[in-house]
Coordinates of C-alpha atoms and ligand atoms in Angstrom, one line a residue:
M1245 CA 22.2 -17.1 -12.2
E1246 CA 22.2 -14.0 -10.1
D1247 CA 21.6 -10.8 -12.0
M1248 CA 24.7 -8.7 -11.9
R1249 CA 23.0 -5.3 -12.3
N1250 CA 23.5 -3.5 -9.1
F1251 CA 19.9 -2.5 -8.4
K1252 CA 20.7 -1.6 -4.8
S1253 CA 22.3 1.7 -5.8
L1254 CA 19.4 2.8 -7.9
P1255 CA 17.1 5.7 -6.8
N1256 CA 13.8 4.7 -5.2
S1257 CA 10.3 5.3 -6.6
Y1258 CA 10.1 7.1 -9.9
W1259 CA 7.0 8.9 -8.7
I1260 CA 9.1 10.5 -5.8
A1261 CA 12.2 11.1 -7.9
S1262 CA 10.3 13.1 -10.5
T1263 CA 8.5 15.4 -8.1
D1264 CA 9.4 17.9 -5.4
T1265 CA 9.2 17.2 -1.6
T1266 CA 6.5 19.0 0.3
D1267 CA 7.1 21.2 3.3
Y1268 CA 4.0 21.7 5.4
P1269 CA 4.4 22.6 9.1
E1270 CA 4.1 20.4 12.2
L1271 CA 1.1 21.0 14.4
Q1272 CA 2.4 23.2 17.3
Q1273 CA -0.7 23.7 19.4
D1274 CA -4.0 22.1 20.3
I1275 CA -6.8 22.8 17.8
A1276 CA -10.5 22.1 17.2
V1277 CA -11.8 21.2 13.7
D1278 CA -15.0 19.8 12.3
T1279 CA -13.4 16.8 10.6
L1280 CA -10.0 15.4 11.1
I1281 CA -8.3 13.1 8.6
V1282 CA -5.4 11.0 9.8
G1283 CA -3.1 10.2 6.9
G1284 CA -2.1 12.3 3.9
G1285 CA -2.1 9.7 1.1
M1286 CA -4.4 9.2 -1.8
V1287 CA -7.5 8.7 0.4
G1288 CA -6.7 11.6 2.8
I1289 CA -6.0 14.2 0.2
I1290 CA -9.0 13.5 -2.0
T1291 CA -11.3 13.2 0.9
A1292 CA -10.2 16.6 2.2
Y1293 CA -10.8 18.0 -1.2
L1294 CA -14.4 16.7 -1.5
L1295 CA -15.3 17.7 2.1
N1296 CA -13.8 21.2 1.7
K1297 CA -15.9 21.7 -1.4
E1298 CA -19.0 21.0 0.8
G1299 CA -17.9 23.7 3.2
I1300 CA -16.7 21.3 5.9
Q1301 CA -13.8 22.6 8.0
T1302 CA -11.1 19.9 7.6
A1303 CA -7.6 19.2 8.8
I1304 CA -5.1 16.5 7.8
L1305 CA -2.5 15.0 10.1
E1306 CA 0.4 13.3 8.2
A1307 CA 3.0 11.3 10.1
G1308 CA 5.8 12.1 7.6
R1309 CA 5.4 14.0 4.3
I1310 CA 2.2 13.7 2.3
A1311 CA 1.9 11.3 -0.6
M1312 CA 5.1 9.4 0.3
G1313 CA 3.4 6.2 1.6
T1314 CA 2.1 3.4 -0.6
T1315 CA 0.6 6.0 -2.9
A1316 CA 4.2 7.1 -3.8
H1317 CA 5.2 3.5 -4.6
T1318 CA 2.2 2.2 -6.5
T1319 CA 1.9 1.2 -10.2
A1320 CA -0.8 3.9 -10.6
K1321 CA -3.2 2.2 -12.9
I1322 CA -6.7 3.7 -12.5
T1323 CA -9.0 0.8 -13.3
S1324 CA -12.2 -0.9 -12.2
Q1325 CA -10.5 -4.2 -13.2
H1326 CA -9.2 -5.6 -10.0
G1327 CA -8.0 -9.0 -11.0
I1328 CA -10.9 -11.5 -11.1
L1329 CA -13.3 -10.1 -8.5
Y1330 CA -16.8 -9.3 -9.8
D1331 CA -17.9 -12.9 -10.2
K1332 CA -16.6 -13.6 -6.7
I1333 CA -18.6 -10.7 -5.2
K1334 CA -21.7 -11.8 -7.2
N1335 CA -21.5 -15.4 -5.9
Q1336 CA -20.8 -14.4 -2.3
R1337 CA -23.1 -11.4 -2.0
G1338 CA -25.3 -11.0 -5.1
L1339 CA -25.3 -9.0 -8.3
D1340 CA -26.6 -5.8 -6.7
I1341 CA -23.6 -5.7 -4.3
A1342 CA -21.2 -6.4 -7.2
S1343 CA -22.9 -3.6 -9.1
Q1344 CA -22.1 -1.1 -6.3
Y1345 CA -18.4 -2.0 -6.6
A1346 CA -18.5 -1.6 -10.4
Q1347 CA -20.3 1.7 -10.2
A1348 CA -18.0 3.1 -7.5
N1349 CA -14.8 2.2 -9.4
E1350 CA -16.0 3.2 -12.9
M1351 CA -17.1 6.6 -11.4
A1352 CA -13.6 6.9 -9.9
I1353 CA -11.9 6.6 -13.3
C1354 CA -13.8 9.6 -14.6
E1355 CA -13.8 11.6 -11.4
I1356 CA -9.9 11.6 -11.1
K1357 CA -9.9 13.0 -14.6
N1358 CA -12.6 15.5 -13.7
I1359 CA -10.8 16.7 -10.6
S1360 CA -7.5 17.1 -12.5
Q1361 CA -9.2 19.1 -15.2
A1362 CA -11.2 21.2 -12.8
C1363 CA -8.1 22.0 -10.7
K1364 CA -5.9 22.3 -13.9
I1365 CA -3.5 19.6 -12.7
E1366 CA -1.1 18.0 -15.2
C1367 CA -0.7 14.5 -13.9
D1368 CA 0.0 12.4 -17.1
Y1369 CA -3.5 11.0 -17.0
L1370 CA -3.8 8.8 -20.1
P1371 CA -6.7 6.6 -21.1
Q1372 CA -5.6 2.9 -21.5
A1373 CA -7.3 -0.5 -21.7
A1374 CA -6.6 -2.8 -18.8
I1375 CA -5.9 -6.5 -19.5
V1376 CA -5.8 -9.5 -17.1
Y1377 CA -4.1 -12.5 -18.8
T1378 CA -3.5 -16.1 -17.8
Q1379 CA -0.9 -18.7 -18.7
Q1380 CA -2.8 -21.4 -16.9
D1381 CA -5.8 -23.5 -18.1
K1382 CA -7.3 -23.5 -14.7
N1383 CA -8.0 -19.7 -14.9
V1384 CA -9.6 -19.7 -18.4
E1385 CA -13.1 -20.5 -17.1
K1386 CA -12.7 -18.0 -14.3
I1387 CA -11.9 -15.3 -16.8
E1388 CA -14.8 -16.2 -19.1
K1389 CA -17.2 -16.0 -16.1
E1390 CA -15.7 -12.7 -15.0
I1391 CA -16.3 -11.2 -18.5
E1392 CA -19.9 -12.4 -18.3
T1393 CA -20.4 -10.8 -14.9
A1394 CA -18.6 -7.6 -15.7
S1395 CA -20.7 -7.2 -18.9
E1396 CA -23.8 -7.8 -16.8
L1397 CA -22.7 -4.9 -14.7
G1398 CA -22.3 -2.6 -17.6
I1399 CA -18.5 -2.7 -17.9
K1400 CA -17.0 -2.9 -21.5
A1401 CA -15.3 -6.3 -21.0
S1402 CA -14.1 -8.6 -23.8
W1403 CA -12.0 -11.8 -24.4
V1404 CA -8.5 -11.5 -25.8
D1405 CA -6.5 -14.4 -27.3
E1406 CA -3.1 -12.8 -27.2
I1407 CA -1.1 -9.8 -25.8
P1408 CA 1.5 -7.9 -27.6
F1409 CA 4.5 -9.3 -25.7
P1410 CA 6.5 -12.4 -26.0
I1411 CA 4.3 -14.1 -23.4
T1412 CA 2.2 -17.1 -24.5
I1413 CA -1.2 -16.9 -22.9
K1414 CA -4.3 -19.1 -22.6
G1415 CA -6.5 -16.0 -22.8
G1416 CA -7.3 -12.7 -21.2
M1417 CA -9.9 -10.1 -20.4
K1418 CA -9.8 -6.5 -21.6
F1419 CA -11.7 -3.6 -20.0
E1420 CA -12.0 -0.5 -22.2
D1421 CA -11.8 3.1 -21.0
Q1422 CA -9.5 2.7 -18.1
A1423 CA -6.5 5.0 -17.3
Q1424 CA -3.1 5.6 -15.8
F1425 CA -1.5 8.6 -14.2
H1426 CA 1.3 10.0 -12.1
P1427 CA 0.0 9.9 -8.5
R1428 CA 2.2 12.5 -6.9
K1429 CA 1.8 14.9 -9.9
F1430 CA -2.0 14.6 -9.1
L1431 CA -1.9 14.8 -5.3
I1432 CA 0.7 17.4 -4.5
P1433 CA -1.1 20.2 -6.5
L1434 CA -4.4 18.9 -5.1
A1435 CA -3.0 19.3 -1.5
E1436 CA -1.9 22.8 -2.5
K1437 CA -5.4 23.6 -3.7
N1438 CA -6.8 22.2 -0.4
T1439 CA -4.6 24.4 1.8
S1440 CA -5.2 27.5 -0.3
E1441 CA -8.9 27.0 0.2
G1442 CA -8.7 26.5 4.0
V1443 CA -7.8 22.9 4.7
Q1444 CA -5.2 22.7 7.5
L1445 CA -2.4 20.3 6.7
Y1446 CA 0.2 19.2 9.2
E1447 CA 3.2 17.1 8.3
N1448 CA 5.6 15.2 10.6
T1449 CA 2.7 15.0 13.0
R1450 CA 1.9 11.4 13.8
A1451 CA -1.4 10.5 15.5
V1452 CA -0.6 8.2 18.4
D1453 CA -3.9 7.8 20.2
L1454 CA -7.6 8.5 19.9
E1455 CA -10.2 9.1 22.6
Y1456 CA -13.6 8.5 21.1
G1457 CA -16.6 10.7 22.3
D1458 CA -19.2 13.2 21.2
K1459 CA -16.1 15.2 20.4
T1460 CA -13.2 12.9 19.6
T1461 CA -9.7 13.8 20.6
V1462 CA -6.7 12.7 18.6
I1463 CA -3.3 13.0 20.3
T1464 CA -0.1 13.5 18.3
V1465 CA 3.4 12.3 18.9
Q1466 CA 4.3 15.8 20.1
G1467 CA 1.5 15.6 22.7
K1468 CA -0.9 18.1 20.9
K1469 CA -4.6 17.5 20.9
I1470 CA -7.0 17.8 18.1
T1471 CA -10.7 17.9 19.0
A1472 CA -13.1 17.0 16.2
N1473 CA -16.7 16.2 15.5
R1474 CA -15.6 13.3 13.4
V1475 CA -12.4 11.6 12.5
I1476 CA -11.5 9.7 9.4
I1477 CA -8.7 7.1 9.7
A1478 CA -6.9 7.2 6.3
S1479 CA -3.6 6.0 7.7
H1480 CA -3.4 3.0 5.3
Y1481 CA -3.4 0.3 8.1
P1482 CA -5.6 1.9 10.8
F1483 CA -3.3 3.3 13.5
Y1484 CA -6.1 3.0 16.1
N1485 CA -6.0 -0.4 17.8
K1486 CA -8.4 -0.3 20.7
H1487 CA -11.6 -1.1 18.9
G1488 CA -12.8 -2.8 15.7
M1489 CA -10.1 -5.5 15.8
Y1490 CA -8.9 -4.6 12.3
Y1491 CA -5.8 -6.7 13.0
S1492 CA -8.0 -9.8 12.9
R1493 CA -9.3 -9.1 9.4
L1494 CA -6.4 -7.3 7.6
Y1495 CA -3.0 -8.4 6.5
T1496 CA -0.3 -6.7 4.4
E1497 CA 1.4 -7.9 1.2
R1498 CA 4.5 -6.4 -0.3
A1499 CA 5.4 -6.2 -3.9
Y1500 CA 8.4 -4.9 -6.0
A1501 CA 8.7 -2.5 -8.9
I1502 CA 11.4 -1.7 -11.5
A1503 CA 11.4 1.1 -14.1
F1504 CA 13.7 0.9 -17.1
T1505 CA 14.1 2.1 -20.7
A1506 CA 13.9 -0.5 -23.5
K1507 CA 14.6 -0.8 -27.2
E1508 CA 11.0 -1.7 -28.0
K1509 CA 8.2 0.8 -28.2
Y1510 CA 5.5 0.1 -25.6
P1511 CA 2.4 -1.3 -27.4
G1512 CA -0.2 0.4 -25.1
G1513 CA -2.4 -1.0 -22.5
M1514 CA -1.9 -2.0 -18.8
Y1515 CA -1.4 -5.7 -18.1
I1516 CA -1.5 -8.0 -15.1
N1517 CA -1.5 -11.8 -14.9
A1518 CA -4.1 -13.8 -12.9
E1519 CA -1.7 -16.1 -11.1
D1520 CA 1.5 -16.2 -9.0
P1521 CA 4.1 -14.9 -9.2
S1522 CA 2.3 -11.7 -10.0
R1523 CA 3.4 -9.6 -13.0
S1524 CA 2.1 -6.2 -13.8
L1525 CA 3.1 -3.9 -16.7
R1526 CA 2.5 -0.3 -17.8
F1527 CA 4.6 2.5 -19.3
Q1528 CA 5.1 6.1 -18.3
P1529 CA 6.0 9.0 -20.6
Y1530 CA 9.6 9.8 -19.7
K1531 CA 12.0 12.5 -21.1
G1532 CA 10.3 12.4 -24.6
G1533 CA 10.5 8.6 -24.6
E1534 CA 9.0 5.9 -22.4
L1535 CA 9.8 4.3 -19.1
M1536 CA 8.6 0.7 -18.7
I1537 CA 7.3 -0.2 -15.3
A1538 CA 7.2 -3.9 -14.2
V1539 CA 5.7 -4.8 -10.8
G1540 CA 5.2 -8.1 -9.0
E1541 CA 6.5 -10.7 -6.6
N1542 CA 3.8 -10.5 -3.9
H1543 CA 4.5 -11.9 -0.5
K1544 CA 3.3 -11.3 3.0
T1545 CA 5.2 -8.6 4.8
G1546 CA 8.1 -9.9 7.0
Q1547 CA 7.9 -13.4 5.5
G1548 CA 10.4 -15.0 3.3
D1549 CA 14.2 -15.1 3.1
D1550 CA 16.5 -12.9 1.0
M1551 CA 14.1 -10.1 -0.3
N1552 CA 16.7 -9.2 -2.9
N1553 CA 15.6 -12.3 -4.9
H1554 CA 12.3 -10.6 -5.6
Y1555 CA 14.1 -7.8 -7.5
H1556 CA 16.3 -10.4 -9.4
E1557 CA 13.1 -12.3 -10.5
L1558 CA 11.5 -9.2 -11.7
I1559 CA 14.5 -8.1 -13.7
R1560 CA 14.6 -11.6 -15.3
F1561 CA 11.0 -11.3 -16.3
A1562 CA 11.6 -7.8 -17.7
D1563 CA 14.6 -9.2 -19.7
R1564 CA 12.3 -11.9 -21.2
V1565 CA 9.7 -9.4 -22.3
F1566 CA 11.8 -6.4 -23.4
T1567 CA 15.3 -5.6 -24.6
M1568 CA 16.2 -3.6 -21.5
K1569 CA 18.5 -0.5 -22.1
D1570 CA 18.9 1.1 -18.7
L1571 CA 17.5 0.0 -15.4
L1572 CA 16.8 3.3 -13.7
Y1573 CA 14.6 2.9 -10.6
R1574 CA 13.5 0.2 -8.2
W1575 CA 11.2 0.3 -5.2
S1576 CA 8.9 -1.8 -3.1
T1577 CA 5.8 -1.2 -1.0
Q1578 CA 2.9 -2.9 0.6
D1579 CA -0.9 -2.8 0.7
C1580 CA -3.5 -3.9 3.2
M1581 CA -5.6 -7.0 2.2
T1582 CA -9.1 -7.9 3.4
L1583 CA -10.8 -11.2 3.9
D1584 CA -13.0 -11.1 0.9
G1585 CA -11.1 -8.9 -1.6
V1586 CA -13.2 -5.8 -1.0
P1587 CA -11.9 -2.8 1.0
Y1588 CA -13.3 -1.7 4.4
V1589 CA -14.7 1.8 3.9
G1590 CA -17.3 3.5 6.0
R1591 CA -18.1 3.7 9.7
Y1592 CA -15.2 2.2 11.7
Q1593 CA -17.6 0.4 13.9
H1594 CA -21.4 0.6 14.1
D1595 CA -21.4 1.9 17.7
R1596 CA -18.9 4.6 16.8
P1597 CA -20.8 6.7 14.2
N1598 CA -18.4 9.6 14.1
L1599 CA -15.3 7.5 13.4
Y1600 CA -14.7 6.5 9.7
V1601 CA -12.1 4.3 8.0
A1602 CA -10.8 3.5 4.5
T1603 CA -8.4 0.7 4.2
G1604 CA -7.8 -2.8 2.6
F1605 CA -7.4 -1.7 -1.0
E1606 CA -5.9 -5.0 -2.1
K1607 CA -3.4 -3.2 -4.4
W1608 CA -6.3 -1.5 -6.2
G1609 CA -6.3 1.7 -4.1
M1610 CA -6.2 4.4 -6.9
S1611 CA -9.8 4.1 -8.0
N1612 CA -10.8 2.7 -4.5
S1613 CA -9.4 5.8 -2.8
M1614 CA -11.5 8.1 -5.1
A1615 CA -14.5 5.9 -4.4
S1616 CA -13.8 5.9 -0.7
A1617 CA -13.5 9.7 -0.6
A1618 CA -16.9 10.0 -2.3
L1619 CA -18.5 7.4 -0.1
L1620 CA -17.2 9.1 3.1
R1621 CA -18.3 12.5 1.9
D1622 CA -21.8 11.1 1.2
L1623 CA -22.0 9.4 4.6
I1624 CA -21.0 12.6 6.3
I1625 CA -23.2 15.0 4.3
K1626 CA -26.2 12.8 3.6
G1627 CA -25.9 10.0 6.1
T1628 CA -26.0 7.4 3.3
S1629 CA -24.0 6.4 0.1
P1630 CA -25.1 4.2 -2.8
W1631 CA -22.0 2.0 -2.2
Q1632 CA -22.0 1.8 1.6
E1633 CA -23.1 -1.8 1.6
V1634 CA -20.4 -3.3 -0.6
Y1635 CA -17.6 -1.6 1.4
D1636 CA -19.2 -1.8 4.9
P1637 CA -16.3 -2.6 7.3
S1638 CA -18.8 -4.6 9.5
R1639 CA -20.4 -6.6 6.7
K1640 CA -21.7 -10.0 7.8
N1641 CA -19.8 -12.1 5.3
I1642 CA -16.6 -11.0 7.0
A1643 CA -17.7 -12.1 10.4
G1644 CA -17.9 -15.7 9.0
Q1645 CA -14.4 -15.5 7.5
I1646 CA -12.6 -14.2 10.5
K1647 CA -12.4 -17.7 11.9
T1648 CA -10.9 -19.1 8.6
F1649 CA -8.5 -16.1 8.5
I1650 CA -7.2 -17.0 11.9
V1651 CA -6.8 -20.7 11.0
E1652 CA -5.2 -19.9 7.6
N1653 CA -3.0 -17.4 9.4
A1654 CA -1.9 -19.6 12.1
D1655 CA 1.6 -18.4 11.0
L1656 CA 0.7 -15.1 12.6
A1657 CA 0.3 -16.7 16.0
K1658 CA 3.4 -18.7 15.3
H1659 CA 5.4 -15.6 14.7
L1660 CA 3.8 -13.9 17.7
I1661 CA 4.7 -16.7 20.1
M1662 CA 7.3 -19.0 18.5
G1663 CA 9.3 -16.0 17.3
K1664 CA 10.4 -15.4 20.8
L1665 CA 11.1 -19.1 21.6
A1666 CA 12.8 -20.0 18.3
P1667 CA 16.5 -20.7 18.5
I1668 CA 18.6 -17.7 17.6
P1669 CA 21.3 -18.5 14.9
E1670 CA 24.8 -18.4 16.2
N1671 CA 26.2 -14.9 16.5
A1672 CA 28.7 -14.1 13.8
E1673 CA 30.4 -11.2 12.2
I1674 CA 28.0 -8.7 10.6
Q1675 CA 29.2 -7.3 7.3
Q1676 CA 28.7 -3.7 6.3
G1677 CA 25.1 -3.2 4.9
E1678 CA 24.0 -6.4 6.7
G1679 CA 21.4 -6.9 9.5
K1680 CA 20.9 -9.8 11.8
V1681 CA 19.2 -10.9 15.0
I1682 CA 21.8 -11.8 17.6
E1683 CA 21.6 -13.2 21.1
A1684 CA 22.6 -11.0 24.0
D1685 CA 21.9 -11.7 27.7
G1686 CA 19.5 -14.5 26.7
G1687 CA 17.4 -12.1 24.6
R1688 CA 17.1 -11.0 20.9
T1689 CA 18.7 -7.9 19.6
G1690 CA 18.5 -6.6 16.0
A1691 CA 21.9 -5.4 14.8
Y1692 CA 22.7 -3.6 11.5
R1693 CA 26.1 -2.5 10.4
D1694 CA 26.0 0.6 8.2
E1695 CA 28.3 1.4 5.2
K1696 CA 30.8 3.2 7.5
G1697 CA 31.0 0.2 9.8
K1698 CA 28.9 1.6 12.7
L1699 CA 26.6 -0.9 14.4
H1700 CA 23.0 0.1 15.1
L1701 CA 20.9 -1.9 17.6
V1702 CA 17.1 -2.2 18.1
N1703 CA 14.8 -4.3 20.2
T1704 CA 13.2 -6.6 17.6
T1705 CA 9.8 -6.8 19.4
C1706 CA 7.3 -4.9 17.4
T1707 CA 5.9 -1.9 19.3
H1708 CA 2.4 -2.6 17.8
M1709 CA 1.4 -6.0 19.3
G1710 CA 4.7 -7.6 20.3
C1711 CA 5.5 -9.8 17.3
E1712 CA 9.1 -10.6 16.5
L1713 CA 10.5 -8.5 13.6
N1714 CA 12.4 -9.9 10.7
W1715 CA 15.3 -8.3 8.8
N1716 CA 14.5 -7.2 5.2
S1717 CA 17.8 -7.4 3.3
A1718 CA 16.5 -5.6 0.2
E1719 CA 15.2 -2.5 2.0
R1720 CA 17.4 -2.7 5.1
S1721 CA 14.4 -2.5 7.4
W1722 CA 12.9 -4.5 10.3
D1723 CA 9.5 -5.9 9.2
C1724 CA 6.6 -7.3 11.2
P1725 CA 5.2 -10.6 9.9
C1726 CA 2.0 -10.1 11.8
H1727 CA 0.5 -6.7 10.9
G1728 CA 3.1 -5.2 8.5
S1729 CA 4.7 -2.5 10.6
R1730 CA 8.1 -1.6 9.3
F1731 CA 11.0 0.2 10.9
T1732 CA 14.4 1.6 9.7
W1733 CA 17.6 0.0 10.9
S1734 CA 17.7 2.7 13.5
G1735 CA 14.2 2.0 14.7
E1736 CA 12.1 4.8 13.1
I1737 CA 8.7 3.9 11.8
I1738 CA 8.4 3.4 8.0
D1739 CA 4.9 1.8 7.9
G1740 CA 2.2 1.6 10.6
P1741 CA 0.1 0.5 12.3
A1742 CA 2.9 0.9 14.9
V1743 CA 2.9 4.4 16.4
D1744 CA 6.0 4.0 18.6
P1745 CA 9.6 3.6 17.3
L1746 CA 11.9 0.7 18.3
T1747 CA 14.3 1.4 21.1
A1748 CA 17.7 -0.2 21.8
E1749 CA 18.2 -1.8 25.2
Q1750 CA 21.7 -3.1 24.6
D1751 CA 25.0 -1.2 24.5
V1752 CA 26.8 -1.2 21.1
N1753 CA 30.3 -1.8 22.7
T1754 CA 29.0 -4.9 24.6
I1755 CA 27.5 -6.3 21.4
E1756 CA 30.6 -5.6 19.3
K1757 CA 32.7 -7.5 22.0
L1758 CA 30.2 -10.4 21.9
I1759 CA 30.4 -10.7 18.1
K1760 CA 34.2 -10.6 18.2
D1761 CA 34.4 -13.2 21.0
E1762 CA 32.2 -15.6 19.1
F1763 CA 33.6 -15.0 15.6
Ligands
FAD1944 C1 3.1 -2.9 -5.5 C2 1.8 -2.2 -5.5 C3 1.2 -1.7 -6.7 C4 0.0 -1.1 -6.7 N1 -0.5 -0.7 -7.9 C5 -1.7 -0.2 -7.9 C6 -2.3 0.2 -9.2 O1 -1.7 0.1 -10.2 N2 -3.6 0.7 -9.1 C7 -4.3 0.8 -8.0 O2 -5.5 1.2 -8.0 N3 -3.7 0.6 -6.8 C8 -2.5 0.1 -6.7 N4 -1.9 -0.2 -5.5 C9 -2.6 0.1 -4.3 C10 -2.5 1.6 -3.9 O3 -1.3 2.1 -4.2 C11 -2.8 1.8 -2.4 O4 -4.0 1.1 -2.1 C12 -3.1 3.3 -2.1 O5 -1.9 4.0 -2.5 C13 -3.3 3.4 -0.6 O6 -3.5 4.8 -0.4 P1 -3.7 5.3 1.1 O7 -4.0 6.7 1.1 O8 -4.7 4.4 1.8 O9 -2.3 5.0 1.8 P2 -0.9 5.8 1.8 O10 -0.6 6.3 0.5 O11 0.1 4.8 2.4 O12 -1.2 7.0 2.8 C14 -1.4 6.8 4.2 C15 -0.7 7.9 4.9 O13 -1.0 7.9 6.3 C16 0.2 8.2 7.0 N5 0.1 7.7 8.3 C17 0.2 6.4 8.7 N6 0.0 6.3 10.1 C18 -0.2 7.6 10.5 C19 -0.5 8.1 11.8 N7 -0.5 7.4 12.9 N8 -0.7 9.5 11.9 C20 -0.7 10.3 10.8 N9 -0.4 9.8 9.5 C21 -0.2 8.5 9.4 C22 1.3 7.6 6.2 O14 2.5 8.3 6.4 C23 0.8 7.8 4.7 O15 1.3 9.0 4.2 C24 -0.7 -0.9 -5.5 C25 -0.2 -1.3 -4.3 C26 1.1 -2.0 -4.2 C27 1.6 -2.5 -2.9

């Protein structure tokens, strides 16, 4: 049965709704800096903070407003428990490498707290245990092994038989001394501190190109040039496409979140299951009470049918676990996924020593952003980091997996080529609030009719690498199934790697006539 609560009219992310918007200037002239960071999310802002503390002259370019990307739509658990991962790293790459990952992420939990205390930032940081649970027999042994490996690595990990919700489980794994926070309450004051101490921060200044050299030049959408000794790409999915072939080893996955009040008191802890469909739970202090946050329903960006169903499923899950009072917020977002479950952080490519990257956080980018910032600082200042090997974007085990990735993701090529050849559904009336691909002059046009009845057209070929875009009914956006770029119904970029908006080649009146004639 379809859930009748009208989630579509709810405000978006609670993290955005509960904080003020920032207002930093656009870059208006060419500049030269020591280090340029492209992207003002969790990675960009913390990295600027750490570099500035070392006396490095730093600037950040942000395409929109800072801390409004994935970081503003996260669940914001700060934990070194990233599903079931340590045993996999140990088996693939050895205990020492797994140990680097554990140390980096355990450090990050404390360091976010240290920074918030040192900078007097109130960000609702709360110590919590993190629990992965399973409802399937097949995952029990995996969890047992993960506990063994995590314990070997010095993490306080233990077995649990039950969790304090009406969910029957086969078992679970608890990590002590983890935490949760409010990401924008942390980052907005940190960005203010950065700028008050000399970091240059430019909003609404998208980087669209990069010319690598002894001095690297980054070009903005407004045509301004930034010359830098080094550049850090912290744009979530790397915006730079010419080298490194990150598109052949990254994909994006979306997930959905709802926030609501409930009759029950939240029992403490942060929970996630080990299987699909994914389910993640935490609470957030809210107006003297509690806001429950449920997240889940992973899928590859741009793939699947009616995206509204993901919200319906999540609401059904929340109704089974809690007695929901008010459904208050809903949002969705996406993260970059790597081939082996470990992010790519470090030198962008070995023959480009002054270009750095931090991406592929696998939905565990809070602690990994902090770890990335420290790793990049160490590479820049000392030339080496104790964790560089585990995160190395050019690691050898990835090379072997690229082939498998391409085979497994043959759907990517299918979308790339077949998308253009596939039959277009018959043109039909487009209701208000609805988007569709329609046929005009033998080509495909994306059409969306807004709430006032006005039709908006876009060319549905992604400006990144030419894949065909799909309509996302829940967020009213055009989403790329290949590399995760997303565009508004009017063609503006929501998520990269695309750096150019969509254009419309068709005339609205012609399309209106076409629809009427066929309807
Ligand atoms: C549903 C979901 C739940 C999650 N929950 C958790 C969790 O509980 N714990 C956890 O650890 N992690 C979680 N994550 C992951 C985490 O939120 C992300 O990994 C992290 O926020 C990524 O930070 P970022 O700085 O790399 O990206 P972003 O926050 O997206 O920042 C990148 C910035 O770069 C800007 N940008 C992009 N292109 C350009 C360009 N060309 N020029 C200039 N600027 C540009 C963007 O506008 C954006 O502001 C979750 C992810 C998802 C999808």
